[in-house]
Structures are given as structure tokens and as C-alpha cells.
Amino acid sequence: MREIMKELDALSRGRVKELIQAKKDGAKIIEYNGTYIPEEIIRAAGAQTYLALRGGEPEPTDAVLDYMLRFMNPLARSLAGFMQLGLDPIMPISDLLVTQQTDNHIGRITELLEFKGIKVNKVGIPADWKTDGADAYYERSLREMIAEVEEITGKKVDWDEAKANFEKSNQINGWLRKINDLRKKDNPPVGLDDVIHLHHYSFIVDPDVMLEKLETIYNKLADAEGIFEADAPRLLFIGRAVAIGDYTVPRIFEQSGGAIVAEYFDEGYRVLQKDVETEGNLVHNFAKNRYVDTLPLSVMQPGWKERYAYFKQMIEDYRIDGVVWYQLCFDEIYDMECTCLAKWLEESKVPMLKLESSYEYSRESTGPLTTRIESFVESVKEGK
């Protein structure tokens, strides 16, 4: 499996060079920032796509402070910060940046990017998701975005190609679900560090190649031995996102003897709950899949009880011993949900650790972080 992961990493890194060359050859580049954006349809309109989800480094978050208040989560700040430092080679050459407008953090950052000369399309994601017309608003926003993409590429969406793209995405999701099922074993053969890398690679690597690699990985893992100690506590990891490059915390948990056997993220993670229907109107099907058939984002209200019910089922299905809540600094909505979740978990006698990240992983910061994680892992192990 290590060799396959190295291959995928090389392919993922090589995608940047491919896009730079494609731009020179006349291709249109559309960058997007999340799973509420149907990149399958964008590609079917003749554009090349790239996911903007880098994080895990403090310098890009600081680079925007001349323009923004610091009270914005580091993932949103990184979107502009990497470009500000000249570390994002794709955004400056993109013909359009499509952003899912889920909260004020990403909203303000996209305004900064527009100020910096980046052409942005903002797809509205209403937070009041149970209000009449909210889903229709989201779908209409998607259609307006697709129309702008078609104008840029000079090509109408090939809906047969879009259908084929969604079918491949559904197959990728299927293999990732199969890999997740292997983590229900007493000693799982794979942990979060590898799983989140697979999710990130799947957004960037060619879908046909990704399907082949995922099938091979699953077949290797199906009969593989567990990678954790026999008494390792089984942990559920919940958060807004683990960005591309923000792998420090999952690795510390695994190095400290914790087995993260399940996770749930609102961003930077493929939507696995239901596949997108490929018959009928694909824009409507995609909007329904993301906005109606999928667990609501933390910002969508009312939604925390639905989210807790889902997490509670995960705790049962994966035989969870403890929960890790991983939030980003200044993400006030997640901070409020954490308070409710901690109360509900306490009533269920499930221990929880809250971690908050500013993407500061210096030696001085990582030491205390490691101590907290090691202490939590040991306490959960003793309480099993």
C-alpha cells in the first residue's frame, strides 16, 4: 500500500504542472473550494478543475492580516494567503474561482480575492436549510454558475459526459465506503492519516487512475493485519475540515496509540452518505444530494440534533471509545455546536477531547498538543 500512496502523492503533486501546461495550450482552468460545487459538470463543460483546499501552515494565514481581521478561521484565510505569498500557482492562472458561500469567513475572503483581481463566482448555500425555497435557491445558484462556466469555455455542458463523470465519482465513493467498512474490524488495517490522504487525492488525481488504485488498495487491505495495538482506544474524529497539508493532528494520535477508526468532516472529504442519481436532471440531482440527502453543515440551522443522531449512530457502528472534536480557530458556529455535543456525549458517558487549530505547528506548539493527545488516549484506554 505504501508504494501506491507514493504513486498517488506524485500524481497529485504533478497535477499542478499539468494544469500550468494545459493553460499554456489554451485550456480553461476553474478552481473550486468544496463539495457543494459540481466539478463533474464543470469538467463536462470543457474546463480543467482544481480543488483549492490547502492549509496546515501558519504563514499564509498571517499573510492576509493587512486586509482582514484576524478573527477568521485559518482555512478561509489560507485560500487567499497562499496566493498572497506566491505559493499558489493555480489561482493566478485560473479563469474562474467557484466558491461555496457557507459562512461569513469564506464570504469575506472571496471579497479580498476579488479585490486582488481574481474572478469569483459565489454559489449561495442558505444556512436556513429547512425554509421553503432554500434548496431551490441553491439549485438556481448552481445553474447561474454553470452558465458562467459555459461562457468562459465557449462550450455547453455535455450532459452525457457529466453523467459519466458522476458515475465515476459514485464508484470512487463506493470504494472509499468499502475501505471504511474495514475499519469496523477489531484492529483496522488503515487509519485516518491514510484515509484522509485518499480523499484528497481523489479530488485531484484522474478519476480512472483513482478507481484503479482504490480497488487495489481495498484488495490489499481486505486481508491485511491491523496496524494498531490490540488495546488501542477506538476514536471518532469530527471537525469542519482536515485541509490538504494539515495532517499533523491525525498523525500524532496514531503515534500516541490512538486508533481513529471513523471521521466526519463538513469540507475536504467526499460525500459518502448517498450517491448522486445519474438519471434525470443532473443539476437538480446534485443539489438534492448535497442539500437534502446529506447531513447539514454545522452552520445550517436547525441541524445539530440531526448531526448528533448521525454521530451517535457512528459511535455505535464503529464501537467508539472516545470522540475528538477538531475545530479551527475563530469558527464560532463549530464552537457553539461543540458545547452541545460535549453535553450530549457526557450524558452518554462518551469521553471527548476538543482541539482547536490555528495551523501553528511549531515545536513549541506541538509539544503541549502532543501531551494533551497522549493524556486523552491513555485516559480513554484506561476507561475501556
PDB file of C-alpha atoms in Angstrom, residues 53-62 70-82 105-106 243 327-331 356-360:
ATOM      1  CA  LEU A  53      -8.151  23.334  -0.029  1.00  0.00           C
ATOM      2  CA  ARG A  54      -4.600  23.886   1.194  1.00  0.00           C
ATOM      3  CA  GLY A  55      -3.948  24.533   4.861  1.00  0.00           C
ATOM      4  CA  GLY A  56      -1.871  23.473   7.826  1.00  0.00           C
ATOM      5  CA  GLU A  57       0.717  26.273   7.583  1.00  0.00           C
ATOM      6  CA  PRO A  58       0.697  29.469   9.696  1.00  0.00           C
ATOM      7  CA  GLU A  59       2.392  31.839   7.238  1.00  0.00           C
ATOM      8  CA  PRO A  60      -0.472  32.001   4.685  1.00  0.00           C
ATOM      9  CA  THR A  61      -2.994  32.728   7.433  1.00  0.00           C
ATOM     10  CA  ASP A  62      -0.911  35.711   8.568  1.00  0.00           C
ATOM     11  CA  ARG A  70      -7.566  38.049  12.356  1.00  0.00           C
ATOM     12  CA  PHE A  71     -10.868  36.682  13.654  1.00  0.00           C
ATOM     13  CA  MET A  72     -11.400  34.449  10.640  1.00  0.00           C
ATOM     14  CA  ASN A  73     -10.754  30.733  10.507  1.00  0.00           C
ATOM     15  CA  PRO A  74      -7.337  29.716   9.144  1.00  0.00           C
ATOM     16  CA  LEU A  75      -8.735  27.574   6.319  1.00  0.00           C
ATOM     17  CA  ALA A  76     -10.551  30.555   4.802  1.00  0.00           C
ATOM     18  CA  ARG A  77      -7.538  32.812   5.321  1.00  0.00           C
ATOM     19  CA  SER A  78      -5.284  30.224   3.683  1.00  0.00           C
ATOM     20  CA  LEU A  79      -7.351  30.393   0.488  1.00  0.00           C
ATOM     21  CA  ALA A  80      -6.076  33.919  -0.101  1.00  0.00           C
ATOM     22  CA  GLY A  81      -2.877  33.619   1.919  1.00  0.00           C
ATOM     23  CA  PHE A  82      -1.158  31.051  -0.283  1.00  0.00           C
ATOM     24  CA  HIS A 105     -15.424  33.620   6.742  1.00  0.00           C
ATOM     25  CA  ILE A 106     -15.307  32.383   3.160  1.00  0.00           C
ATOM     26  CA  ALA A 243      -7.128  20.556   4.797  1.00  0.00           C
ATOM     27  CA  GLN A 327     -12.187  22.806  15.086  1.00  0.00           C
ATOM     28  CA  LEU A 328     -10.472  25.776  13.518  1.00  0.00           C
ATOM     29  CA  CYS A 329      -9.729  28.966  15.437  1.00  0.00           C
ATOM     30  CA  PHE A 330     -12.478  31.588  15.332  1.00  0.00           C
ATOM     31  CA  ASP A 331     -15.029  29.136  13.891  1.00  0.00           C
ATOM     32  CA  GLU A 356      -8.604  23.988  18.240  1.00  0.00           C
ATOM     33  CA  SER A 357      -6.127  24.705  15.456  1.00  0.00           C
ATOM     34  CA  SER A 358      -4.647  27.923  14.114  1.00  0.00           C
ATOM     35  CA  TYR A 359      -2.286  25.885  11.868  1.00  0.00           C
ATOM     36  CA  GLU A 360       0.562  26.712  14.244  1.00  0.00           C
TER      37      GLU A 360
END
